[in-house]
Amino acid sequence: VSVLESLYNLLAWVHPEKTLCILAACFAAALVVVFVPLERTLMVLTTLYFADAHLKHRRQRLGGKKKRLVDRRIFDFIQSVPDAADLAVYFAPRTRAWLQHGPRSGHAQLQKLVERFAG
């Protein structure tokens, strides 16, 4: 699955529930930016950065080297949005059925589209 294509489909409302989730998160982040002063935001982010580095150093010093798991939630969220190949597999039977039983306007264009995406 192509990550960039899935990201494009996420922003193009192919999967409306997930796009709405992203839109709500962006809206919430915009509200935080509007109401929280920039100096305070930078202070909190800097403190969190150095606190994480300090805690990582303490963990390595006290407990030896422990392998830290990579958090892949955002990547998995983007990967769960279908790309063009998944959409073609999903819509190919419906398009074929529409071509057989639907109106004849634009028949040649849709036939080319079906031949292009149908395996």
CSV table of N, CA, C and O in Angstrom, one decimal, residues 9-62:
chain,number,residue,atom,x,y,z
A,9,ASN,N,-5.7,10.0,-0.4
A,9,ASN,CA,-7.1,9.5,-0.3
A,9,ASN,C,-7.7,9.9,1.1
A,9,ASN,O,-8.9,10.1,1.2
A,10,LEU,N,-6.9,10.0,2.1
A,10,LEU,CA,-7.4,10.4,3.4
A,10,LEU,C,-7.8,11.9,3.3
A,10,LEU,O,-8.9,12.3,3.9
A,11,LEU,N,-7.0,12.7,2.6
A,11,LEU,CA,-7.4,14.1,2.5
A,11,LEU,C,-8.5,14.4,1.5
A,11,LEU,O,-9.1,15.5,1.5
A,12,ALA,N,-8.7,13.4,0.6
A,12,ALA,CA,-9.7,13.6,-0.4
A,12,ALA,C,-11.1,13.0,0.0
A,12,ALA,O,-12.0,12.8,-0.9
A,13,TRP,N,-11.3,12.7,1.2
A,13,TRP,CA,-12.5,12.2,1.8
A,13,TRP,C,-13.0,10.9,1.2
A,13,TRP,O,-14.2,10.6,1.1
A,14,VAL,N,-12.0,10.0,0.9
A,14,VAL,CA,-12.4,8.7,0.4
A,14,VAL,C,-12.9,7.9,1.6
A,14,VAL,O,-13.8,7.1,1.4
A,15,HIS,N,-12.3,8.1,2.7
A,15,HIS,CA,-12.8,7.4,4.0
A,15,HIS,C,-13.3,8.5,4.9
A,15,HIS,O,-12.5,9.1,5.7
A,16,PRO,N,-14.6,8.9,4.8
A,16,PRO,CA,-15.0,10.1,5.5
A,16,PRO,C,-14.9,10.1,7.0
A,16,PRO,O,-14.6,11.2,7.6
A,17,GLU,N,-15.0,9.0,7.7
A,17,GLU,CA,-14.9,8.9,9.1
A,17,GLU,C,-13.5,9.3,9.6
A,17,GLU,O,-13.3,10.0,10.5
A,18,LYS,N,-12.5,8.8,8.9
A,18,LYS,CA,-11.1,9.0,9.3
A,18,LYS,C,-10.7,10.5,8.9
A,18,LYS,O,-10.0,11.1,9.6
A,19,THR,N,-11.2,11.0,7.8
A,19,THR,CA,-10.9,12.3,7.4
A,19,THR,C,-11.6,13.3,8.4
A,19,THR,O,-10.9,14.3,8.7
A,20,LEU,N,-12.7,13.0,8.9
A,20,LEU,CA,-13.4,13.8,9.9
A,20,LEU,C,-12.6,13.8,11.2
A,20,LEU,O,-12.4,14.9,11.8
A,21,CYS,N,-12.0,12.7,11.5
A,21,CYS,CA,-11.1,12.6,12.7
A,21,CYS,C,-9.9,13.5,12.6
A,21,CYS,O,-9.6,14.3,13.5
A,22,ILE,N,-9.3,13.5,11.4
A,22,ILE,CA,-8.1,14.4,11.1
A,22,ILE,C,-8.5,15.8,11.2
A,22,ILE,O,-7.8,16.7,11.7
A,23,LEU,N,-9.7,16.1,10.6
A,23,LEU,CA,-10.2,17.5,10.5
A,23,LEU,C,-10.4,18.0,11.9
A,23,LEU,O,-10.1,19.2,12.3
A,24,ALA,N,-11.0,17.2,12.8
A,24,ALA,CA,-11.3,17.6,14.2
A,24,ALA,C,-10.0,17.8,15.0
A,24,ALA,O,-9.9,18.7,15.7
A,25,ALA,N,-9.0,17.0,14.7
A,25,ALA,CA,-7.7,17.1,15.4
A,25,ALA,C,-7.0,18.4,14.9
A,25,ALA,O,-6.5,19.2,15.8
A,26,CYS,N,-7.1,18.8,13.7
A,26,CYS,CA,-6.6,20.0,13.2
A,26,CYS,C,-7.3,21.2,13.7
A,26,CYS,O,-6.7,22.2,14.1
A,27,PHE,N,-8.6,21.1,13.9
A,27,PHE,CA,-9.4,22.2,14.5
A,27,PHE,C,-9.0,22.4,15.9
A,27,PHE,O,-8.9,23.5,16.4
A,28,ALA,N,-8.9,21.3,16.7
A,28,ALA,CA,-8.5,21.4,18.1
A,28,ALA,C,-7.1,22.0,18.2
A,28,ALA,O,-6.8,22.8,19.1
A,29,ALA,N,-6.1,21.6,17.3
A,29,ALA,CA,-4.8,22.2,17.3
A,29,ALA,C,-4.8,23.7,17.0
A,29,ALA,O,-4.1,24.4,17.6
A,30,ALA,N,-5.7,24.1,16.1
A,30,ALA,CA,-5.8,25.5,15.8
A,30,ALA,C,-6.4,26.3,16.9
A,30,ALA,O,-5.9,27.4,17.2
A,31,LEU,N,-7.3,25.7,17.7
A,31,LEU,CA,-7.8,26.4,18.9
A,31,LEU,C,-6.7,26.6,19.9
A,31,LEU,O,-6.6,27.6,20.6
A,32,VAL,N,-5.9,25.5,20.1
A,32,VAL,CA,-4.8,25.6,21.1
A,32,VAL,C,-3.8,26.7,20.6
A,32,VAL,O,-3.4,27.5,21.5
A,33,VAL,N,-3.5,26.8,19.4
A,33,VAL,CA,-2.6,27.8,18.9
A,33,VAL,C,-3.2,29.2,19.1
A,33,VAL,O,-2.4,30.1,19.4
A,34,VAL,N,-4.5,29.3,18.9
A,34,VAL,CA,-5.1,30.7,19.0
A,34,VAL,C,-5.1,31.1,20.5
A,34,VAL,O,-4.8,32.3,20.8
A,35,PHE,N,-5.4,30.2,21.4
A,35,PHE,CA,-5.6,30.6,22.8
A,35,PHE,C,-4.4,30.5,23.7
A,35,PHE,O,-4.4,31.1,24.8
A,36,VAL,N,-3.4,29.7,23.3
A,36,VAL,CA,-2.2,29.5,24.2
A,36,VAL,C,-1.1,30.3,23.6
A,36,VAL,O,-0.8,30.2,22.4
A,37,PRO,N,-0.5,31.1,24.3
A,37,PRO,CA,0.6,32.0,23.8
A,37,PRO,C,1.8,31.1,23.3
A,37,PRO,O,2.1,30.0,23.8
A,38,LEU,N,2.5,31.6,22.3
A,38,LEU,CA,3.6,30.9,21.6
A,38,LEU,C,4.7,30.6,22.6
A,38,LEU,O,5.3,29.5,22.6
A,39,GLU,N,5.0,31.5,23.5
A,39,GLU,CA,6.1,31.3,24.4
A,39,GLU,C,5.8,30.2,25.3
A,39,GLU,O,6.7,29.4,25.6
A,40,ARG,N,4.6,30.1,25.8
A,40,ARG,CA,4.2,29.0,26.7
A,40,ARG,C,4.3,27.7,26.0
A,40,ARG,O,4.7,26.7,26.6
A,41,THR,N,3.8,27.6,24.8
A,41,THR,CA,3.8,26.4,24.0
A,41,THR,C,5.3,25.9,23.8
A,41,THR,O,5.6,24.7,24.0
A,42,LEU,N,6.1,26.8,23.4
A,42,LEU,CA,7.6,26.5,23.2
A,42,LEU,C,8.2,26.0,24.5
A,42,LEU,O,9.0,25.1,24.5
A,43,MET,N,7.8,26.7,25.6
A,43,MET,CA,8.4,26.3,26.9
A,43,MET,C,8.0,24.9,27.2
A,43,MET,O,8.8,24.0,27.7
A,44,VAL,N,6.7,24.5,27.0
A,44,VAL,CA,6.3,23.2,27.4
A,44,VAL,C,6.9,22.1,26.4
A,44,VAL,O,7.4,21.1,26.9
A,45,LEU,N,7.0,22.4,25.1
A,45,LEU,CA,7.6,21.5,24.2
A,45,LEU,C,9.1,21.3,24.5
A,45,LEU,O,9.6,20.1,24.5
A,46,THR,N,9.8,22.3,24.9
A,46,THR,CA,11.2,22.2,25.2
A,46,THR,C,11.4,21.4,26.5
A,46,THR,O,12.3,20.6,26.6
A,47,THR,N,10.6,21.7,27.5
A,47,THR,CA,10.6,20.9,28.8
A,47,THR,C,10.4,19.5,28.5
A,47,THR,O,11.1,18.6,29.1
A,48,LEU,N,9.4,19.1,27.7
A,48,LEU,CA,9.1,17.7,27.4
A,48,LEU,C,10.2,17.1,26.7
A,48,LEU,O,10.5,15.9,26.9
A,49,TYR,N,10.8,17.8,25.8
A,49,TYR,CA,12.0,17.2,25.0
A,49,TYR,C,13.1,16.9,25.9
A,49,TYR,O,13.7,15.8,25.9
A,50,PHE,N,13.5,17.8,26.8
A,50,PHE,CA,14.6,17.5,27.7
A,50,PHE,C,14.2,16.5,28.8
A,50,PHE,O,15.1,15.7,29.3
A,51,ALA,N,13.0,16.5,29.3
A,51,ALA,CA,12.6,15.5,30.3
A,51,ALA,C,12.6,14.1,29.7
A,51,ALA,O,13.0,13.2,30.3
A,52,ASP,N,12.2,14.0,28.4
A,52,ASP,CA,12.3,12.7,27.8
A,52,ASP,C,13.7,12.2,27.6
A,52,ASP,O,14.0,11.1,27.9
A,53,ALA,N,14.6,13.1,27.2
A,53,ALA,CA,16.0,12.8,27.1
A,53,ALA,C,16.6,12.4,28.5
A,53,ALA,O,17.4,11.4,28.6
A,54,HIS,N,16.2,13.1,29.5
A,54,HIS,CA,16.7,12.8,30.9
A,54,HIS,C,16.2,11.4,31.3
A,54,HIS,O,16.9,10.6,31.9
A,55,LEU,N,14.9,11.2,31.1
A,55,LEU,CA,14.3,9.9,31.5
A,55,LEU,C,15.0,8.7,30.7
A,55,LEU,O,15.2,7.6,31.3
A,56,LYS,N,15.2,8.9,29.4
A,56,LYS,CA,15.9,7.9,28.6
A,56,LYS,C,17.3,7.6,29.2
A,56,LYS,O,17.7,6.5,29.3
A,57,HIS,N,18.0,8.7,29.5
A,57,HIS,CA,19.3,8.5,30.1
A,57,HIS,C,19.3,7.7,31.4
A,57,HIS,O,20.1,6.8,31.7
A,58,ARG,N,18.3,8.1,32.3
A,58,ARG,CA,18.2,7.3,33.6
A,58,ARG,C,17.8,5.9,33.4
A,58,ARG,O,18.4,5.0,34.1
A,59,ARG,N,17.0,5.6,32.4
A,59,ARG,CA,16.6,4.2,32.1
A,59,ARG,C,17.8,3.4,31.7
A,59,ARG,O,18.0,2.3,32.1
A,60,GLN,N,18.6,4.0,30.8
A,60,GLN,CA,19.8,3.2,30.3
A,60,GLN,C,20.8,3.0,31.4
A,60,GLN,O,21.4,2.0,31.5
A,61,ARG,N,21.0,4.0,32.3
A,61,ARG,CA,21.9,4.0,33.3
A,61,ARG,C,21.5,3.0,34.4
A,61,ARG,O,22.3,2.2,34.9
A,62,LEU,N,20.3,2.9,34.8
A,62,LEU,CA,19.8,2.1,35.8
A,62,LEU,C,19.5,0.7,35.4
A,62,LEU,O,19.8,-0.3,36.1
